[in-house]
PDB file of C-alpha atoms in Angstrom:
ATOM      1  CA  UNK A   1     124.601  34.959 261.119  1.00  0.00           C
ATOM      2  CA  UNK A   2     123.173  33.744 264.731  1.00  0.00           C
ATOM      3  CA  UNK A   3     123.318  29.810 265.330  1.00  0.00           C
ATOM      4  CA  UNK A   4     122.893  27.901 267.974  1.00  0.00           C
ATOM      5  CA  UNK A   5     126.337  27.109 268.754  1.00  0.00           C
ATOM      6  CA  UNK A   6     129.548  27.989 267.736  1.00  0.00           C
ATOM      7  CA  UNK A   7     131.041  26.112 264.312  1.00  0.00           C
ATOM      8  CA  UNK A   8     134.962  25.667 264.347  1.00  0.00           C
ATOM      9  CA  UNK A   9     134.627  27.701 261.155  1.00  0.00           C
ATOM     10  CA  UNK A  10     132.261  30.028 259.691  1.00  0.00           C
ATOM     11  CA  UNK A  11     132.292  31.609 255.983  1.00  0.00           C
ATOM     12  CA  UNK A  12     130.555  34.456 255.177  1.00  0.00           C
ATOM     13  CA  UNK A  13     130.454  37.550 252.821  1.00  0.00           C
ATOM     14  CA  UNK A  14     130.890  41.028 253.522  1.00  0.00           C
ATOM     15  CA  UNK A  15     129.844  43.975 251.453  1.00  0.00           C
ATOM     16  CA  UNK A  16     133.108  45.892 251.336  1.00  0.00           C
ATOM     17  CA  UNK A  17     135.826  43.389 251.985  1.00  0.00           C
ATOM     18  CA  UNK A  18     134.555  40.212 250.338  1.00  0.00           C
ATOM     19  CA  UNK A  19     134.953  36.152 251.431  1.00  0.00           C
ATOM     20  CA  UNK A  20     135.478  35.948 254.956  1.00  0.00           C
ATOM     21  CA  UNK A  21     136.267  33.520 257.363  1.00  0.00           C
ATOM     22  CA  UNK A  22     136.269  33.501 261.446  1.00  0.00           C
ATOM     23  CA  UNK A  23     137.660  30.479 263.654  1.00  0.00           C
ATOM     24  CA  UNK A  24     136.571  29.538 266.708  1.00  0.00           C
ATOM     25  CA  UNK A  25     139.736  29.496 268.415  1.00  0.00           C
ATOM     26  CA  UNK A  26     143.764  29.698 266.872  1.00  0.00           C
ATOM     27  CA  UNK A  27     144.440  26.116 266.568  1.00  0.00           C
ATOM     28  CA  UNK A  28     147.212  26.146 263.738  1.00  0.00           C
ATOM     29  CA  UNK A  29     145.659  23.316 261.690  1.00  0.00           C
ATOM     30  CA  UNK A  30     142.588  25.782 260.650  1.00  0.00           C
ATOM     31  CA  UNK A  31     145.280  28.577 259.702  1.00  0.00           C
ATOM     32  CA  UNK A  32     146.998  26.045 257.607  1.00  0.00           C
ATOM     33  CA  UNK A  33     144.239  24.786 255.882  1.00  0.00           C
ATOM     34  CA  UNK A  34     142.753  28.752 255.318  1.00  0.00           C
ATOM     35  CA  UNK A  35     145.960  29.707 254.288  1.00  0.00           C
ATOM     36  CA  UNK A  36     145.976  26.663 251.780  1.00  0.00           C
ATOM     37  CA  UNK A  37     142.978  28.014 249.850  1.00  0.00           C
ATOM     38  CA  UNK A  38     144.097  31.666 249.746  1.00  0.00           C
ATOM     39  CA  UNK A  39     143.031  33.136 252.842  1.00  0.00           C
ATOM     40  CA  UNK A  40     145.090  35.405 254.497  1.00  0.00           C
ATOM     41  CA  UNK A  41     144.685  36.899 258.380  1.00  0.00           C
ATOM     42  CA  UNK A  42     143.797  40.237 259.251  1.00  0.00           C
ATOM     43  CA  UNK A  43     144.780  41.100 262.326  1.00  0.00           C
ATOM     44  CA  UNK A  44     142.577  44.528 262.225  1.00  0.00           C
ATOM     45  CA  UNK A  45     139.286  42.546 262.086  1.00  0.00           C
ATOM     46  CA  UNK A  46     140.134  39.256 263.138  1.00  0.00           C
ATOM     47  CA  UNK A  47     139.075  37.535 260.452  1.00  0.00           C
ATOM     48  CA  UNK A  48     140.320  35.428 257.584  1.00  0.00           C
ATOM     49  CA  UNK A  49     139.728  36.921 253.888  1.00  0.00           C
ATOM     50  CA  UNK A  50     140.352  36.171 250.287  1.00  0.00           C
ATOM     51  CA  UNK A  51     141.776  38.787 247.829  1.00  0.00           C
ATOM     52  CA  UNK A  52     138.840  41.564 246.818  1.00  0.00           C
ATOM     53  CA  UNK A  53     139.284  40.779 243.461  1.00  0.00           C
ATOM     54  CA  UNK A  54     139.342  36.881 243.283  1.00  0.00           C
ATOM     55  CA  UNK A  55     136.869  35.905 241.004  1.00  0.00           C
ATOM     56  CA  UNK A  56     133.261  34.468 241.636  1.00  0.00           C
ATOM     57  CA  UNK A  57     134.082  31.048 240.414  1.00  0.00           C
ATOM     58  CA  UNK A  58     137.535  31.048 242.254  1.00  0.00           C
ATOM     59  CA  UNK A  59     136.086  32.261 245.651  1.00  0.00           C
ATOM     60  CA  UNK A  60     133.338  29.449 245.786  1.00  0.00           C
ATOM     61  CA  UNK A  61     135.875  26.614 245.162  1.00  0.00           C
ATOM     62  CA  UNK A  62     138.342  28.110 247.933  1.00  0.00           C
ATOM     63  CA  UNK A  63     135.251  28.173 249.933  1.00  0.00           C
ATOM     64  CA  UNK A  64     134.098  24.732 248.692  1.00  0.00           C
ATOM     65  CA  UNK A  65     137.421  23.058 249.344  1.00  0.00           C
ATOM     66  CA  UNK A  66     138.588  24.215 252.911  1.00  0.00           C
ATOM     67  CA  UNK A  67     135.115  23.329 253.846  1.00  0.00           C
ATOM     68  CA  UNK A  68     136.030  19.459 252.652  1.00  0.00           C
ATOM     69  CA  UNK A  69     138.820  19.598 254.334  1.00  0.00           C
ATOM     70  CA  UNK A  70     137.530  21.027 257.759  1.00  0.00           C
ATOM     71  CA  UNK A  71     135.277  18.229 257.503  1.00  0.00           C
ATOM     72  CA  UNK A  72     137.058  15.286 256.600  1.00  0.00           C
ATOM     73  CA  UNK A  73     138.586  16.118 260.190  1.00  0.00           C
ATOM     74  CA  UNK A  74     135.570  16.351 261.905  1.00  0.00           C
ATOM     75  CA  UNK A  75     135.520  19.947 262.503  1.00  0.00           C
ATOM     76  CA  UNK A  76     132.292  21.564 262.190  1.00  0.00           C
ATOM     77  CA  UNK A  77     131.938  24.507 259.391  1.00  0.00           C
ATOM     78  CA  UNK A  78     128.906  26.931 258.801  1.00  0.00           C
ATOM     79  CA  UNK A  79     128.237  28.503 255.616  1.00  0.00           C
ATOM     80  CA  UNK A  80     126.579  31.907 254.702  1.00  0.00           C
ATOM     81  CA  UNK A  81     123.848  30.695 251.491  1.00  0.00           C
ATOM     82  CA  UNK A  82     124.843  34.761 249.635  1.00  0.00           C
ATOM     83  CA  UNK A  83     128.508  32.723 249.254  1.00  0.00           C
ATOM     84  CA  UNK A  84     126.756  31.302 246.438  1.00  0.00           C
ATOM     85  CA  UNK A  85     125.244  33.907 244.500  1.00  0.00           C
ATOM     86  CA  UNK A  86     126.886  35.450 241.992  1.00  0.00           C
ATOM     87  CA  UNK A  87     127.566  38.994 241.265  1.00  0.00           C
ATOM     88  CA  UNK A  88     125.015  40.928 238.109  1.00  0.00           C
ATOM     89  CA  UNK A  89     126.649  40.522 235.285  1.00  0.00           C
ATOM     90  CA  UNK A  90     127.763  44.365 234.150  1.00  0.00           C
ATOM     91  CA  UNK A  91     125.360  45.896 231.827  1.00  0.00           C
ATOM     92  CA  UNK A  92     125.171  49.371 229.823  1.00  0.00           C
ATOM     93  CA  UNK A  93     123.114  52.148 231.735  1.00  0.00           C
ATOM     94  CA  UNK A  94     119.889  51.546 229.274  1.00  0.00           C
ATOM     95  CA  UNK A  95     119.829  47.500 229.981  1.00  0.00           C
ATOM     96  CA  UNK A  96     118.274  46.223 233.156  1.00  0.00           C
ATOM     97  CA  UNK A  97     120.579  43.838 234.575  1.00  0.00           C
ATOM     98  CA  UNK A  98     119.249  40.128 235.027  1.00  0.00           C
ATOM     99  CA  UNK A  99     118.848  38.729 238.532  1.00  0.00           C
ATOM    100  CA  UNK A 100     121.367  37.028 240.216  1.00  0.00           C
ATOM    101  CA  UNK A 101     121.020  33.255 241.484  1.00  0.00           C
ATOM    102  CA  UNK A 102     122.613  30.367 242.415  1.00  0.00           C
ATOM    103  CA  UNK A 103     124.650  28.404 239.770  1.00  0.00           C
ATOM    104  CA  UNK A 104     123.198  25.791 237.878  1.00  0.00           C
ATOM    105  CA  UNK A 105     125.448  22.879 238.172  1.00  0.00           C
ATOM    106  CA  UNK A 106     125.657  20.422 235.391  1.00  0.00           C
ATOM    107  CA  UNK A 107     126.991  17.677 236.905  1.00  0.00           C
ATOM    108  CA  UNK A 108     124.588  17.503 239.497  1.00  0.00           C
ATOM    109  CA  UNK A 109     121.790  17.412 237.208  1.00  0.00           C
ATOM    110  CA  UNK A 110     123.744  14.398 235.314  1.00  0.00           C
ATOM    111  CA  UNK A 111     123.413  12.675 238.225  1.00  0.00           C
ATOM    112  CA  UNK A 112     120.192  13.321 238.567  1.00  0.00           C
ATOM    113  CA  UNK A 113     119.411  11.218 235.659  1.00  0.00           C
ATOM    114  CA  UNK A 114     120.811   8.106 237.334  1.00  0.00           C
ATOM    115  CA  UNK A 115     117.491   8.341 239.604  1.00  0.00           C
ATOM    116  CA  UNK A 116     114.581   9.463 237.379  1.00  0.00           C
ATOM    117  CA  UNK A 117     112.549   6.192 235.711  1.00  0.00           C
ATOM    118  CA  UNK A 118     109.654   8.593 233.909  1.00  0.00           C
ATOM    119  CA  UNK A 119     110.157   9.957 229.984  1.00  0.00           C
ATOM    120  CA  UNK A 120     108.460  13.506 232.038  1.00  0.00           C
ATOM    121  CA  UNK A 121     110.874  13.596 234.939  1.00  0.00           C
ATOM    122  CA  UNK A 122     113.724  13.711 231.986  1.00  0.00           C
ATOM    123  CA  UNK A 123     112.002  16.104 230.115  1.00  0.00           C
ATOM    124  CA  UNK A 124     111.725  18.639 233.673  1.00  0.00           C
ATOM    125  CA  UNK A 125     115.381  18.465 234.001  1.00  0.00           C
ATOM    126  CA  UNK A 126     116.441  19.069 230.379  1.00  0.00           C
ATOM    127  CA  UNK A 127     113.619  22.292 230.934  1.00  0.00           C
ATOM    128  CA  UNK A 128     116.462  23.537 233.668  1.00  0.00           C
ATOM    129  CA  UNK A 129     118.795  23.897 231.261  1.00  0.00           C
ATOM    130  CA  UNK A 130     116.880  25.670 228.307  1.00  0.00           C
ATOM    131  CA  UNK A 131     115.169  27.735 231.052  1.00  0.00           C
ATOM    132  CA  UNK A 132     115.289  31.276 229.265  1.00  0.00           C
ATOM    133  CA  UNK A 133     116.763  33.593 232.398  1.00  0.00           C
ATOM    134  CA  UNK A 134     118.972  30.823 234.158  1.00  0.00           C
ATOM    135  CA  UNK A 135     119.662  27.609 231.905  1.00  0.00           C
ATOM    136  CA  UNK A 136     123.183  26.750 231.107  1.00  0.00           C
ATOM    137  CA  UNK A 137     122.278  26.852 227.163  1.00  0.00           C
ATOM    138  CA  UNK A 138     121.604  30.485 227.205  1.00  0.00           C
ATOM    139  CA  UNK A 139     124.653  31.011 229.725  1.00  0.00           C
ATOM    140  CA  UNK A 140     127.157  29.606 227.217  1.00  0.00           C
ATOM    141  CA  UNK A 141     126.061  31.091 224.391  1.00  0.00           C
ATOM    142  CA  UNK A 142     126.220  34.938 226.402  1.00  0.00           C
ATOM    143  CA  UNK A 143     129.226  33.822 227.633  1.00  0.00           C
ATOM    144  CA  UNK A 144     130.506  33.071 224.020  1.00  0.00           C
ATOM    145  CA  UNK A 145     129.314  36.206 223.068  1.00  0.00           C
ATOM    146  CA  UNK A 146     130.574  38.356 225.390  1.00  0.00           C
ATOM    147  CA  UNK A 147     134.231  36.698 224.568  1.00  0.00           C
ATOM    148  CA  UNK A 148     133.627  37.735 220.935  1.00  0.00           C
ATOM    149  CA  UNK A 149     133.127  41.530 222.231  1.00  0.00           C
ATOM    150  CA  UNK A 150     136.028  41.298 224.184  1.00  0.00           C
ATOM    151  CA  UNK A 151     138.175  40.267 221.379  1.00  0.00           C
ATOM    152  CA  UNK A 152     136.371  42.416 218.601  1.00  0.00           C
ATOM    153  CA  UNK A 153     137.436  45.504 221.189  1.00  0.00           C
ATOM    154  CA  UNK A 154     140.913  44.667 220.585  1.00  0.00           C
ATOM    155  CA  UNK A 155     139.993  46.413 217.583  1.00  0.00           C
ATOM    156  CA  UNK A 156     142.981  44.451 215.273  1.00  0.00           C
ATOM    157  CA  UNK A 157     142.749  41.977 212.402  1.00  0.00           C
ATOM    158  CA  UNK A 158     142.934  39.070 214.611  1.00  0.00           C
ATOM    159  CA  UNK A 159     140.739  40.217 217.307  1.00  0.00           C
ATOM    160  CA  UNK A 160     138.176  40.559 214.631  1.00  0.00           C
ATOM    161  CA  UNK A 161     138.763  37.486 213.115  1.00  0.00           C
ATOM    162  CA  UNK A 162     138.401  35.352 216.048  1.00  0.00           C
ATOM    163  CA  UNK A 163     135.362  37.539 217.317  1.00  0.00           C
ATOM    164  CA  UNK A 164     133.857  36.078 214.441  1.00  0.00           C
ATOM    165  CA  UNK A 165     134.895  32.881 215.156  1.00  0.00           C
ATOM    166  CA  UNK A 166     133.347  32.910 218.109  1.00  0.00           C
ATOM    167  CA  UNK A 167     129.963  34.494 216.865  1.00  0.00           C
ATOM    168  CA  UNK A 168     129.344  31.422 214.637  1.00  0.00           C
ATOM    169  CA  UNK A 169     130.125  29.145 217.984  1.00  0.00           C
ATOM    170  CA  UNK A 170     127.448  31.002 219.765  1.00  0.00           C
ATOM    171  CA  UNK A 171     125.122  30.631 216.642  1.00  0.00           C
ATOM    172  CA  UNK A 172     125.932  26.950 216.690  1.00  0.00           C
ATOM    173  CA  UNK A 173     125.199  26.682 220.196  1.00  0.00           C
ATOM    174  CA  UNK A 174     121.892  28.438 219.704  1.00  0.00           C
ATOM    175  CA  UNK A 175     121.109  26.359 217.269  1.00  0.00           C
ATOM    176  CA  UNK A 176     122.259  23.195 219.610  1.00  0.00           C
ATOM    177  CA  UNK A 177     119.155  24.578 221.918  1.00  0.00           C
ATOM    178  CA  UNK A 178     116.510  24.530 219.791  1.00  0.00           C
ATOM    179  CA  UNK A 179     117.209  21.040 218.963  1.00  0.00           C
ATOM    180  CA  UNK A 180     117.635  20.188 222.394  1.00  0.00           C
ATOM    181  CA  UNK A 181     113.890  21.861 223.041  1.00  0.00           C
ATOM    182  CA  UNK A 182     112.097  19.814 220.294  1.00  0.00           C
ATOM    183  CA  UNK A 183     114.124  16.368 222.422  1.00  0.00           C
ATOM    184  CA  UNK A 184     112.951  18.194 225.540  1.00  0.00           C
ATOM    185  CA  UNK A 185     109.111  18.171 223.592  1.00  0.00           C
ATOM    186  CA  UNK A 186     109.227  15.359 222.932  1.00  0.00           C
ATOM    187  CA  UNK A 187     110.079  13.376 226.327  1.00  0.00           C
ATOM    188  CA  UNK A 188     107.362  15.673 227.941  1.00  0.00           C
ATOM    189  CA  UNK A 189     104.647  14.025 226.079  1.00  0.00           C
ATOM    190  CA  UNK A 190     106.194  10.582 225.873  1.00  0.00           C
ATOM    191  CA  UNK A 191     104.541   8.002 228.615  1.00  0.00           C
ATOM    192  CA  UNK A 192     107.677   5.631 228.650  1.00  0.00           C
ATOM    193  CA  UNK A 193     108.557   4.456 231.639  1.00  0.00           C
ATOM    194  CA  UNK A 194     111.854   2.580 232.287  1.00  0.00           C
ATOM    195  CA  UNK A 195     111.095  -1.003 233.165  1.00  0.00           C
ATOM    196  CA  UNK A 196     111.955  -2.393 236.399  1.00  0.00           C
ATOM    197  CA  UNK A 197     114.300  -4.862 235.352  1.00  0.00           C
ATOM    198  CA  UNK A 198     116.582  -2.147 233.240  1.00  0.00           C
ATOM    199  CA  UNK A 199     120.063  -2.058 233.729  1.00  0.00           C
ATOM    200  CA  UNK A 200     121.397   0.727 235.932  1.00  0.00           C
ATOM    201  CA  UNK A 201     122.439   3.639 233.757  1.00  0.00           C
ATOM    202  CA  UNK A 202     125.803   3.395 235.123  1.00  0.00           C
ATOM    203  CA  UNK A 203     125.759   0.140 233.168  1.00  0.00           C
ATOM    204  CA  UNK A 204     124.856   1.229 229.877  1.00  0.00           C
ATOM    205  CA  UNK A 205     127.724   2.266 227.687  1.00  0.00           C
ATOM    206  CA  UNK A 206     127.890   5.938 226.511  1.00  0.00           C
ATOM    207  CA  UNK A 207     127.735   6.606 222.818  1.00  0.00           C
ATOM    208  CA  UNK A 208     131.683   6.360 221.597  1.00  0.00           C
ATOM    209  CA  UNK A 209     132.871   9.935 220.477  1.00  0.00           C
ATOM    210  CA  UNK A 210     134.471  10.582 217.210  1.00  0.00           C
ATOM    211  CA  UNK A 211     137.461  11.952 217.557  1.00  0.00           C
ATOM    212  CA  UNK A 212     138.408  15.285 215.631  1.00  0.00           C
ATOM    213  CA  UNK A 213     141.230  15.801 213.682  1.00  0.00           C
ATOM    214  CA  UNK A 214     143.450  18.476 214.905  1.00  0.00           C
ATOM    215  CA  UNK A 215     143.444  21.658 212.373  1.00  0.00           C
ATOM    216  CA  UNK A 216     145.735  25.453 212.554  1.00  0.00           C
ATOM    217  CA  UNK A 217     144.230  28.130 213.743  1.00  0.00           C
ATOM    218  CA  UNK A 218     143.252  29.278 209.614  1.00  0.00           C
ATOM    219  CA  UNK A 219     142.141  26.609 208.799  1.00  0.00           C
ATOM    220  CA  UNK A 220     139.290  26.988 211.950  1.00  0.00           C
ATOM    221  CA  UNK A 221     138.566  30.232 211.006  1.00  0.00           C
ATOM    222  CA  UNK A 222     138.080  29.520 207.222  1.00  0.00           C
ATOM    223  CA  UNK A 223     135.461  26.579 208.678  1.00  0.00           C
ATOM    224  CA  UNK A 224     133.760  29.093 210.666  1.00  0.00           C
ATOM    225  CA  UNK A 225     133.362  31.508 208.456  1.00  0.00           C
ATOM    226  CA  UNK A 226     131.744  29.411 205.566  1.00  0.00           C
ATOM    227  CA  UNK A 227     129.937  26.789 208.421  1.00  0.00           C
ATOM    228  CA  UNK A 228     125.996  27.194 208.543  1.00  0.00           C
ATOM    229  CA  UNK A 229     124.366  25.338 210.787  1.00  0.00           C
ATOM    230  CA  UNK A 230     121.685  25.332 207.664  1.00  0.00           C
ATOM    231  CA  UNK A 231     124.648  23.394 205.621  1.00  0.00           C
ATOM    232  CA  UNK A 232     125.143  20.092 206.480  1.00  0.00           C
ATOM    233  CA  UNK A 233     128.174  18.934 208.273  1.00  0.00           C
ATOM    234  CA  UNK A 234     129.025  16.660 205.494  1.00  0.00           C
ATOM    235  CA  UNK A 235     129.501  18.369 202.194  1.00  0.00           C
ATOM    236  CA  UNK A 236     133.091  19.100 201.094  1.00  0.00           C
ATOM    237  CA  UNK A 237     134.484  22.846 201.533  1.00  0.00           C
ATOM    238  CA  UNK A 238     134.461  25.345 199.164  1.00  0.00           C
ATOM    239  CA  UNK A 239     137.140  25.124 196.958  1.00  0.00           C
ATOM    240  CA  UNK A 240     138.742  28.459 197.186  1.00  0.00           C
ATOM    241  CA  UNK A 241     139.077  30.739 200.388  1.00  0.00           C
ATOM    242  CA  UNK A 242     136.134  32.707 201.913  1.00  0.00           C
ATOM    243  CA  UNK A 243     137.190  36.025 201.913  1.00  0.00           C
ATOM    244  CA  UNK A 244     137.445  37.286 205.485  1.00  0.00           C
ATOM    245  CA  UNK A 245     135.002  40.002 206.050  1.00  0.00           C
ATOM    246  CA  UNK A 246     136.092  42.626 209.368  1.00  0.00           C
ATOM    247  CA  UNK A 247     132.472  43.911 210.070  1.00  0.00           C
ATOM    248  CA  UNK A 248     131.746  40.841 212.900  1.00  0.00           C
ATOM    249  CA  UNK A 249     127.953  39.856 211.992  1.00  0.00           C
ATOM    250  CA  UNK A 250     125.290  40.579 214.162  1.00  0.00           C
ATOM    251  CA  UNK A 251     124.746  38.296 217.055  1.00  0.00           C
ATOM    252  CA  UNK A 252     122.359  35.205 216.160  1.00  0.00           C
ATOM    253  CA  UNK A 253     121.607  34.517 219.369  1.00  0.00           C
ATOM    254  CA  UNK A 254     117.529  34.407 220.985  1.00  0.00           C
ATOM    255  CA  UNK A 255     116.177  36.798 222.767  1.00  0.00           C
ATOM    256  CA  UNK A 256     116.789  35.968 226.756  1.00  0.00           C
TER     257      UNK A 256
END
């Protein structure tokens, strides 16, 4: 990375050895604060690193929080972008494996809302999430399914039972994003724009949530196993159990 002077920190990634950080100089308060988030010295390269195997998620937040605190004492920190890109998700040999990008932060696109005053605007950021390759709809639900595999490969009565469980979830959450599509639709062709004199959003109260009773862990997996997102949420439970069934149901989810 060549800039045009020389940051107090600067984080990048290397191919073999993974998050690394160099300092400009060995003032103890920027080994503390490394050292804080999991960095530890090697005195081979002369450079900071994280463990090889810390997680994506894990790295980025290490990386995210040092930086804050660099910072907030006026120390100047550069940043390699590839920090944020996170590695292919493992595939079988006959599946190509989807592009890596940037994560899609939810929050951020909350607060994005706060700013927009066209029906369209909303409808362009609600598109982000239900994009096809990258939105966070079709993230959870592979997510959810890949967490069903993993416990179906347990290959025991429970791991099959709550790899079930968590099949219907994905089909629910699915389901969840083609309903958020027709609202997305909808907004697209909608001319609405929000007056001039509306409240801030800040200032509009939230929907209050109903709170869910708390249920065992059979008594979840009886609801998942009869729900339908076809049934309606309000009709009583069958009366006698489902029988559980241990050949998990193929994946409901759409194509990505």
């Amino acid at each position: 990375m060549n800039l045009p002077y020389e940051p107090d920190v600067a984080f990048g990634v290397h191919p073999d050895l993974g998050v690394a950080a160099a300092v400009a100089d060995d003032r103890p308060h920027l080994d503390d604060v490394l050292r804080k988030h999991h960095f530890r010295y090697s005195q081979d390269l002369d450079v900071y690193l994280l463990p090889k195997d810390a997680p994506y998620n894990a790295s980025v937040q290490a990386v995210a929080a040092a930086t804050r605190e660099f910072q907030d004492a006026g120390l100047t920190v550069a940043a390699d972008p590839r920090i944020m890109l996170p590695p292919p998700i493992p595939t079988s040999d006959d599946v190509a494996a989807r592009t890596t990008q940037p994560g899609q932060s939810l929050t951020a696109l909350t607060g994005e809302l706060h700013e927009l005053r066209r029906s369209a605007d909303v409808a362009e950021v609600l598109e982000q999430i239900l994009d096809e390759h990258h939105g966070a709809v079709g993230d959870l639900e592979e997510f959810i399914d890949t967490a069903a595999a993993w416990c179906e490969r347990l290959d025991t009565p429970n791991g099959r039972e709550l790899g079930q469980h968590l099949r219907t979830i994905a089909h629910h959450v699915a389901f969840l994003g083609d309903r958020l599509a027709d609202a997305q639709l909808d907004l697209s062709v909608m001319p609405d724009v929000t007056p001039q004199d509306a409240p801030p959003l800040t200032d509009v109260p939230l929907p209050a949530r109903h709170e869910i009773p708390s249920v065992t862990h059979t008594a979840r997996s009886r609801a998942a196993v009869a729900s339908s997102p076809n049934r309606p949420t309000g009709l009583p439970a069958p009366p006698e159990e489902v029988p559980r069934s241990t050949a998990a149901p193929p994946s409901p989810r759409r194509t990505r």
